[in-house]
Backbone as a ProteinNet text record, in pm:
[ID]
protein_1_A
[PRIMARY]
MRSRFLTAAFITLSFYSSASAQTPSASAQIELPEVVKKFYAAYNAKDLEAMLACVDENVKWFSLAGDSIVIETSDRNALREAMTSYFKSPSSPRSEVEAAMRSGSYLAVRERAFWKNKAGIEKSQFALALFEVRNEKIVRVWYLPAEK
[TERTIARY]
28177.1	28190.7	28090	28087	27996.6	27850.7	27816.1	27684.4	27643.6	27736.1	27700.5	27678.5	27761.6	27742.7	27610.8	27577.4	27449	27333.7	27342.3	27231.5	27220.2	27333.5	27326	27314	27401.1	27405.1	27292.4	27251.7	27146.6	27004.5	26995.8	26868.3	26854.6	26967.6	26960.3	26971.9	27012.5	27032.4	26898	26794.2	26665.5	26606.6	26663.5	26636	26490.9	26422.6	26284.1	26193.2	26074.4	25978.8	25936.7	25878.4	25845.1	25749.6	25666	25572.2	25648.4	25759.6	25826.2	25959.9	25984.6	26110.9	26133.8	26025.5	26043.5	26075.7	26040.7	26047.1	26099.1	26199.3	26245.1	26133.9	26147.7	26048.3	26039.6	25933	25912	26030.3	26088.4	26190	26329.9	26346.3	26473	26510.4	26634.6	26671.7	26702.1	26729.8	26759.9	26701.3	26700.3	26656.5	26774	26751.2	26853.7	26890.6	27016.8	27051	26973.8	26937.8	26855.3	26901.2	27042.7	27095.3	27081.4	27083.3	27066.9	26916.6	26822.7	26682.4	26655.7	26714	26695.8	26761	26875.1	26943.4	26851	26794.1	26716.8	26583.5	26523.1	26400.1	26423.1	26532.9	26569.5	26591.1	26661.3	26679.6	26554	26461.4	26335.7	26247.3	26269.9	26196.2	26268.3	26384.3	26468.7	26505.6	26524.9	26568.5	26719.5	26783.9	26935.5	26994	26949.1	27012.1	26996.8	26873.7	26860	26946.9	26962	27041.5	27186.3	27239.7	27380.7	27408.2	27308.3	27321.4	27352	27328.2	27341.7	27480.4	27560.6	27692.6	27804.6	27923.9	28041.5	28087.6	28155.8	28195.4	28300	28365.5	28458.4	28414.4	28279	28219.4	28279.7	28304.8	28352.4	28250.9	28230.5	28135.2	28202.7	28199.7	28277.5	28182.3	28226.8	28146.3	28236.7	28187.9	28264.2	28217.3	28309.3	28267.4	28384.5	28363.8	28462.9	28587.5	28701	28831.4	28859.4	28757.8	28782	28707.2	28762.1	28695.9	28716.4	28606.8	28608.1	28558.3	28628.7	28581	28487.5	28361.9	28264.8	28253.9	28248.9	28253.4	28350.8	28419.3	28524.4	28494.8	28380.5	28349	28196.5	28145.4	28013.1	27984.9	28069.6	28040.4	28034.4	28118	28106.4	27978.6	27935.8	27799.4	27687.2	27691.7	27600.6	27590.5	27709.4	27707.9	27644.8	27680.5	27626.7	27474.3	27430.8	27288	27206.1	27261.8	27197.1	27156.3	27249.3	27216.5	27123.4	27145	27055.8	26909.1	26890.1	26749.9	26675.3	26733.3	26660.3	26601.2	26632.8	26584.7	26439.2	26368.3	26216.3	26181.1	26277.2	26257.9	26189.3	26171.8	26101.7	26146.8	26276.8	26322.3	26277.6	26270.4	26238.4	26299	26316.8	26379.4	26322.6	26325.7	26291	26402.8	26424.7	26535.8	26472.8	26547.9	26512.4	26569.8	26691.2	26763.3	26875.3	26910.9	27020.2	27095.8	27225.6	27302.4	27398.2	27427	27515	27631.3	27748	27863	27945.9	27919.5	27979.5	27946.4	28032.6	28003.7	27961.3	27957.2	27925.5	27773.2	27712.5	27577.4	27567.7	27545.3	27523.2	27379.8	27339.8	27194.6	27184.3	27071	27022	26900.2	26897	26784.8	26724.3	26599	26534.3	26489.9	26545.5	26513.4	26410.3	26324.4	26218	26232.3	26202.7	26199.6	26117.7	26084	26007.1	26094	26081.8	26155.6	26092.6	26152.1	26102.8	25956.2	25913.2	25775.9	25676.5	25733.3	25651.4	25623.8	25698.7	25676.9	25777.5	25715	25800.6	25899.1	26022.7	26129.7	26184.2	26256.9	26318.6	26457.9	26537.6	26653.1	26708.3	26799.7	26849.8	26992.7	27040.7	27179.4	27221.5	27349.6	27412	27491.5	27489.7	27566.2	27617	27723.3	27784.9	27809.1	27753.1	27763.2	27850.1	27934.2	28015	27948.4	27907	27850.6	27931.5	27974.5	28048.7	28004.9	27993.4	27948.2	27818.3	27725.8	27587.6	27599.4	27706.9	27727.4	27769.1	27721.9	27765.6	27897.6	28004.7	28142.2	28190.6	28138	28176.1	28059.7	28045.3	27952.4	28018.6	27999.2	28045.7	27923	27907.4	27800.5	27851.2	27791.1	27819.9	27727.8	27765.5	27681.2	27541.1	27436.4	27297.4	27275	27177.5	27133.4	26984.3	26932.7	26788.7	26731.1
30551.5	30617.7	30551.3	30414.3	30346.6	30372.2	30385	30420.9	30551.7	30656.6	30786.4	30785.7	30712.4	30698.9	30636.7	30535	30462.4	30557.4	30631.5	30727.6	30829.4	30888.1	30994.6	30941.8	30854.2	30807.9	30724.7	30623.6	30533.4	30601.3	30702.9	30776.4	30842.5	30898.7	30960.1	30854.8	30738.7	30638.4	30584.6	30591.3	30529.5	30606.1	30591.5	30664.5	30668.6	30561	30554	30476.6	30513.5	30434.3	30326.4	30213.5	30103.4	30151.9	30246.4	30294.6	30370.3	30432	30508.6	30442.4	30317.6	30255.3	30242.1	30226.4	30201.4	30331.9	30442.2	30567.9	30680.3	30761.3	30870.2	30971.3	31059.6	31163	31259.6	31334.3	31414.8	31511.2	31555.3	31659.8	31602.5	31468.5	31407.9	31443.7	31469	31512.9	31407.8	31283	31168.9	31045.4	30942	30808.4	30747	30696.2	30627.7	30499.5	30458.1	30316.9	30221.3	30108.8	30006.7	29949.3	29929.4	29874.7	29962.8	30103.1	30193	30187.7	30180.5	30163.9	30041.5	29921.8	29799.4	29808.6	29864.5	29886.1	29956.4	30072.4	30147.8	30081.7	30017.6	29950.8	29838	29770.1	29663.4	29721.9	29831.6	29906.8	29935.2	29999.6	30039.5	29914.4	29809.7	29686.9	29603.9	29660.6	29593.5	29449.7	29434.6	29313.4	29314.6	29265.7	29276.7	29200.5	29080.3	28999.8	29065.2	29118.8	29190.7	29317	29383.8	29503.5	29470.6	29360.6	29319.6	29264.5	29218.8	29165.1	29282.8	29408.7	29519.4	29579.5	29537	29592	29495.8	29553.5	29474.7	29418.2	29296.4	29236.3	29328.4	29418.3	29505.9	29655.4	29667.7	29797.4	29882.2	30009.7	30101.6	30203.3	30237.9	30337.5	30446.6	30569.9	30680.7	30782.5	30842.7	30940.3	31065.4	31173.3	31302	31398.6	31450.2	31540.5	31645.2	31769.9	31864.1	31832.9	31820	31790.7	31638.9	31555.7	31414.9	31327	31214.4	31119.2	30984.3	30925.2	30808.3	30694	30578.8	30456.3	30381.6	30384.6	30336.9	30183.7	30136.4	29999.8	29971.2	29858	29829.7	29711.1	29646.7	29538.3	29489.2	29396.9	29355.5	29300.1	29229.9	29174.6	29282	29386.6	29494.7	29570.7	29584	29648.2	29562	29431.8	29337.1	29358.1	29362.3	29380.9	29512.8	29621.4	29748.4	29753.5	29699.1	29704.7	29611.1	29499.2	29412.7	29489.1	29561.9	29646	29751.9	29818.4	29934.6	29891.4	29780.8	29743	29706.5	29704.3	29686.9	29816.8	29928.9	30060	30074.7	30129.5	30152.5	30283.6	30362.5	30489.5	30502.2	30395.9	30377.7	30483.3	30488.3	30587.2	30558.2	30665.8	30661.4	30783.3	30789.7	30905.8	30925.4	31046.9	31076.2	31156.2	31127.1	31195.3	31330.9	31431.4	31566.7	31595.5	31545	31569.9	31471	31445.3	31348.2	31391.6	31367.5	31396.1	31273.5	31246.1	31133.2	31172.6	31128.3	31151.8	31021.2	30946	30817.8	30722.4	30674.2	30569.1	30627.9	30763.8	30834.5	30890	30884.6	30928.1	31019.5	31145.1	31237.4	31254.4	31246.5	31267.3	31360.2	31432.1	31510.7	31451	31405.5	31338.5	31402.4	31380.6	31420.6	31297.8	31284.1	31162.9	31195.8	31102.4	31115.9	31004.2	31031.4	30932.2	30975.6	30884.1	30921.7	30922.2	31025.5	31027.9	30941.7	30943.5	30854.5	30882.5	31012.7	31045.8	31009.6	30962.8	30926.8	31040.3	31151.7	31263.2	31257.7	31275.8	31269.4	31383.9	31358.4	31452.4	31435.7	31540.4	31518.5	31601.4	31563.7	31638.8	31608.8	31694.1	31675.3	31620.1	31553.9	31499.4	31492.4	31489.4	31464.5	31345.4	31270.8	31144.2	31125.3	31055.4	31023.5	30873.6	30809.8	30664.2	30628	30533	30483	30351.1	30332	30205.2	30153	30030.2	29968	29821.8	29779.6	29645.4	29598.5	29702.2	29680.4	29655.9	29703	29692.7	29823	29852.1	29975	29942.6	30017.6	29985.7	30085.6	30216.2	30311.4	30410.8	30450.9	30550.2	30655.8	30786.4	30892.6	30971.3	30990.2	31072.5	31200.6	31310.7	31429.7	31453.2	31535.6	31556.6	31603.1	31554.3	31594	31728.6	31797	31927.6	31926.7	31991	32002.6	32114.3
21976.6	21850.6	21741.7	21744.9	21653.7	21694.5	21818.8	21864	21812.6	21820.3	21778.3	21622.8	21552	21410.2	21372.4	21441.2	21405.8	21431.5	21541.6	21568.5	21455.9	21422.9	21313.9	21173.8	21141.8	21000	20961	21041.3	20995	21004.4	21084.1	21082.5	20941.3	20895.6	20760.1	20648.9	20687.5	20589.4	20527.6	20608.3	20569	20454.9	20343.3	20217.5	20184.1	20178.8	20135.2	20236.6	20237.2	20313.4	20221.1	20263.2	20173.4	20066.9	20091.6	19989.8	19878.8	19900.5	19795.9	19748.8	19782.7	19755.3	19603.1	19525.2	19382.5	19304.4	19348.2	19273.2	19358.7	19315.1	19393.7	19402.3	19500.3	19519.1	19395.8	19385	19269.6	19247.3	19359.2	19349	19319.6	19317.9	19288.7	19135.3	19114	18980.8	18884.3	18943.6	18853.3	18903.9	18821.9	18865.2	18940.5	19052.9	19134.7	19084.3	19094.4	19051.1	19122.4	19058.6	19116.6	19246.6	19256.2	19376.6	19502.9	19468.8	19581.2	19625.9	19529.1	19567.2	19650.9	19608.1	19675	19817	19826.3	19957	20055.4	20023.4	20112.2	20138.4	20034.3	20058.7	20164.2	20153.2	20248.5	20382.6	20392.5	20518.5	20584.1	20510.5	20574.8	20617.5	20552.2	20583.4	20699.6	20738.1	20832.6	20784.3	20654.8	20594.3	20576.3	20677.8	20678.6	20565.2	20528.3	20429	20290.3	20260.4	20131.7	20124.2	20233.1	20235.3	20210.8	20278.5	20261.3	20121.4	20052.7	19918.7	19815.7	19860	19775.2	19792.4	19888.3	19911.3	19879.4	19834	19811.1	19943.9	19943.4	20065.2	20132.4	20073.5	20125.9	20139.2	20152.1	20159.8	20277.1	20243.3	20344.2	20377.1	20501.3	20540.4	20616	20560.3	20630.5	20684.4	20796.1	20858.7	20861.5	20809.8	20800.3	20908.6	20982.5	21089.9	21104.3	21076	21086.6	21007.7	21071.4	21002.3	21004.6	21050.8	21072.7	20966.9	20928.7	20853.4	20934	20966.8	21044.7	20955.9	20960.7	20892.9	20994	20969.2	21066.9	21045.2	20919.3	20896.2	20777.3	20782.2	20680.5	20593.1	20615.3	20536.3	20554.3	20481	20492.2	20635.1	20698.8	20827.4	20933.2	20920.7	21015.4	21004.1	20877.7	20849.5	20903.7	20892.2	20948	21097	21168	21310.9	21347.2	21284.6	21312.4	21293.1	21184.1	21149.1	21243	21286.9	21376.2	21503.5	21549	21681.3	21645.6	21536.1	21506.4	21477.9	21417.4	21385.3	21511.2	21622.3	21754	21801.7	21739.7	21778	21750	21841	21821.6	21756.6	21701.9	21647.5	21515.5	21443.6	21316.5	21212.5	21175.9	21080.8	20943.2	20862.8	20712.9	20660	20522.4	20464.3	20326	20281.6	20140.2	20073	19943.8	19872.4	19827.7	19861.2	19820.4	19682	19659.8	19530.5	19516.9	19393.3	19365.4	19237.6	19240.8	19121.8	19101.6	18979.9	18949.4	18860.3	18885.4	18804	18796	18688	18667.5	18783.5	18856.9	18959.8	19095.7	19099.4	19223.5	19212.2	19332.3	19346	19468.4	19462.4	19565.1	19595.8	19724.9	19756.3	19874.9	19868.2	19981.2	20028.2	20149.4	20198.2	20320.3	20347.5	20468.5	20549.4	20663.3	20745.4	20848.8	20876.5	20977.4	21075.9	21201.5	21304.9	21418.4	21510.8	21623.7	21745.2	21835.3	21951.2	22056	22174.2	22284.2	22323.3	22302.1	22328.9	22219	22108.3	21985.2	21895.2	21913.5	21827.2	21709.7	21584.8	21464.4	21454.9	21429.3	21406	21263.1	21215.5	21089.4	21085.2	20986.5	20963.5	20821.6	20775.3	20640.5	20646	20548.5	20541.5	20388.3	20375.4	20235.5	20248.8	20139.8	20135.7	19992.1	19990.2	19852.8	19849.9	19746.4	19725.1	19606.4	19623.4	19510.3	19469.9	19344.7	19300.2	19181.4	19201.9	19095.1	19082.3	18948.1	18927.6	19004.4	19012	19073	19220.2	19284.1	19430	19489.6	19606.5	19680.1	19742.5	19701.2	19752.9	19862.6	19857.2	19957.3	19977.6	20102.6	20141.7	20226.3	20201.6	20286.3	20327.2	20463.1	20519.6	20582.5	20554.9	20618.1	20734.8	20834.9	20948.9	20903.6	20974.6	20951	21011	20942.6	20988.9	21005.5	21109.9	21129.4	21050.3
[MASK]
++++++++++++++++++++++++++++++++++++++++++++++++++++++++++++++++++++++++++++++++++++++++++++++++++++++++++++++++++++++++++++++++++++++++++++++++++++

Protein backbone atom coordinates (compact mmCIF):
# COMPACT_ATOMS: atom_id res chain seq x y z
CA MET A 1 0.00 0.00 0.00
CA ARG A 2 2.76 2.46 0.94
CA SER A 3 4.61 1.68 -2.29
CA ARG A 4 1.48 2.45 -4.34
CA PHE A 5 1.04 5.68 -2.42
CA LEU A 6 4.62 6.74 -2.99
CA THR A 7 4.34 6.08 -6.68
CA ALA A 8 1.13 8.08 -7.08
CA ALA A 9 1.31 10.73 -4.39
CA PHE A 10 4.95 11.68 -4.47
CA ILE A 11 5.01 11.91 -8.23
CA THR A 12 2.32 14.53 -7.87
CA LEU A 13 3.95 15.91 -4.79
CA SER A 14 6.93 17.41 -6.60
CA PHE A 15 5.27 20.79 -6.73
CA TYR A 16 8.09 22.86 -8.24
CA SER A 17 11.28 22.31 -10.13
CA SER A 18 14.24 24.04 -8.53
CA ALA A 19 13.98 26.77 -11.16
CA SER A 20 10.40 27.62 -10.24
CA ALA A 21 10.49 27.00 -6.49
CA GLN A 22 10.41 30.68 -5.58
CA THR A 23 7.36 31.72 -7.61
CA PRO A 24 4.17 29.91 -8.54
CA SER A 25 3.43 29.46 -12.24
CA ALA A 26 1.77 32.34 -14.03
CA SER A 27 -1.56 30.53 -13.95
CA ALA A 28 -1.55 30.13 -10.16
CA GLN A 29 -4.30 32.21 -8.59
CA ILE A 30 -2.53 33.11 -5.34
CA GLU A 31 0.89 33.35 -3.77
CA LEU A 32 1.64 30.09 -1.98
CA PRO A 33 2.61 30.10 1.72
CA GLU A 34 6.38 30.25 2.16
CA VAL A 35 6.49 26.94 4.05
CA VAL A 36 4.79 25.19 1.11
CA LYS A 37 7.28 26.67 -1.35
CA LYS A 38 10.18 25.55 0.85
CA PHE A 39 8.71 22.06 1.26
CA TYR A 40 8.47 21.46 -2.47
CA ALA A 41 11.78 23.10 -3.30
CA ALA A 42 13.37 20.73 -0.78
CA TYR A 43 11.47 17.80 -2.25
CA ASN A 44 12.69 18.56 -5.77
CA ALA A 45 16.24 18.92 -4.49
CA LYS A 46 15.82 15.61 -2.60
CA ASP A 47 16.83 17.50 0.55
CA LEU A 48 15.04 15.39 3.14
CA GLU A 49 16.09 17.42 6.19
CA ALA A 50 14.91 20.70 4.69
CA MET A 51 11.66 19.06 3.66
CA LEU A 52 11.02 17.65 7.13
CA ALA A 53 11.75 21.03 8.70
CA CYS A 54 8.59 22.30 6.97
CA VAL A 55 6.22 19.78 8.56
CA ASP A 56 4.79 19.43 12.04
CA GLU A 57 6.19 16.50 14.04
CA ASN A 58 2.70 14.92 13.94
CA VAL A 59 2.07 15.56 10.23
CA LYS A 60 -0.62 13.34 8.73
CA TRP A 61 -0.61 12.34 5.07
CA PHE A 62 -3.88 11.03 3.62
CA SER A 63 -4.55 9.35 0.30
CA LEU A 64 -8.13 9.48 -1.00
CA ALA A 65 -9.32 6.78 -3.38
CA GLY A 66 -12.98 6.12 -4.11
CA ASP A 67 -14.73 5.53 -0.80
CA SER A 68 -11.48 5.12 1.14
CA ILE A 69 -9.23 7.44 3.11
CA VAL A 70 -5.86 5.92 3.93
CA ILE A 71 -3.41 7.42 6.44
CA GLU A 72 -0.14 7.00 4.56
CA THR A 73 2.09 8.61 7.18
CA SER A 74 1.16 9.60 10.72
CA ASP A 75 4.18 11.62 11.84
CA ARG A 76 7.47 13.16 10.73
CA ASN A 77 9.41 9.93 11.26
CA ALA A 78 7.01 7.97 9.04
CA LEU A 79 7.35 10.65 6.35
CA ARG A 80 11.15 10.44 6.69
CA GLU A 81 11.00 6.67 6.18
CA ALA A 82 8.71 6.94 3.17
CA MET A 83 10.78 9.68 1.52
CA THR A 84 14.09 7.93 2.14
CA SER A 85 12.85 5.04 0.02
CA TYR A 86 11.24 7.28 -2.56
CA PHE A 87 14.31 9.44 -3.12
CA LYS A 88 16.12 6.36 -4.43
CA SER A 89 13.79 6.43 -7.47
CA PRO A 90 15.44 7.37 -10.79
CA SER A 91 12.23 8.86 -12.27
CA SER A 92 13.24 12.55 -11.71
CA PRO A 93 9.78 13.87 -10.82
CA ARG A 94 8.89 17.56 -10.87
CA SER A 95 5.61 19.44 -10.83
CA GLU A 96 4.07 22.79 -11.68
CA VAL A 97 1.11 24.42 -9.97
CA GLU A 98 -1.73 25.00 -12.40
CA ALA A 99 -3.96 26.77 -9.86
CA ALA A 100 -4.26 27.34 -6.12
CA MET A 101 -6.90 28.61 -3.72
CA ARG A 102 -6.60 29.43 -0.06
CA SER A 103 -9.19 29.52 2.69
CA GLY A 104 -7.70 30.32 6.08
CA SER A 105 -5.30 27.53 7.03
CA TYR A 106 -6.18 25.41 3.97
CA LEU A 107 -4.53 25.52 0.57
CA ALA A 108 -6.00 23.62 -2.39
CA VAL A 109 -3.79 23.09 -5.43
CA ARG A 110 -4.12 21.62 -8.88
CA GLU A 111 -0.74 20.51 -10.05
CA ARG A 112 0.74 18.87 -13.12
CA ALA A 113 3.45 16.35 -12.33
CA PHE A 114 6.16 15.29 -14.75
CA TRP A 115 8.48 12.27 -14.51
CA LYS A 116 10.47 9.98 -16.77
CA ASN A 117 9.44 6.37 -17.30
CA LYS A 118 11.93 3.49 -17.49
CA ALA A 119 12.55 4.25 -21.18
CA GLY A 120 13.44 7.85 -20.29
CA ILE A 121 10.29 9.29 -21.88
CA GLU A 122 8.72 12.20 -20.00
CA LYS A 123 5.16 11.59 -18.79
CA SER A 124 2.74 13.85 -16.94
CA GLN A 125 -0.51 13.82 -15.02
CA PHE A 126 -2.69 16.14 -12.96
CA ALA A 127 -3.62 15.90 -9.29
CA LEU A 128 -5.48 17.80 -6.62
CA ALA A 129 -4.20 18.22 -3.09
CA LEU A 130 -5.30 20.00 0.06
CA PHE A 131 -2.72 21.23 2.59
CA GLU A 132 -3.41 22.42 6.11
CA VAL A 133 -0.79 24.91 7.34
CA ARG A 134 -0.69 26.09 10.96
CA ASN A 135 2.06 28.01 12.75
CA GLU A 136 4.22 27.95 9.61
CA LYS A 137 4.18 24.13 9.48
CA ILE A 138 2.35 21.68 7.23
CA VAL A 139 0.16 19.60 9.57
CA ARG A 140 -2.05 17.63 7.16
CA VAL A 141 -2.07 16.75 3.47
CA TRP A 142 -4.88 15.07 1.51
CA TYR A 143 -4.15 13.78 -2.00
CA LEU A 144 -6.83 12.80 -4.51
CA PRO A 145 -6.12 10.23 -7.22
CA ALA A 146 -4.09 11.60 -10.11
CA GLU A 147 -5.51 11.82 -13.62
CA LYS A 148 -3.66 11.82 -16.93
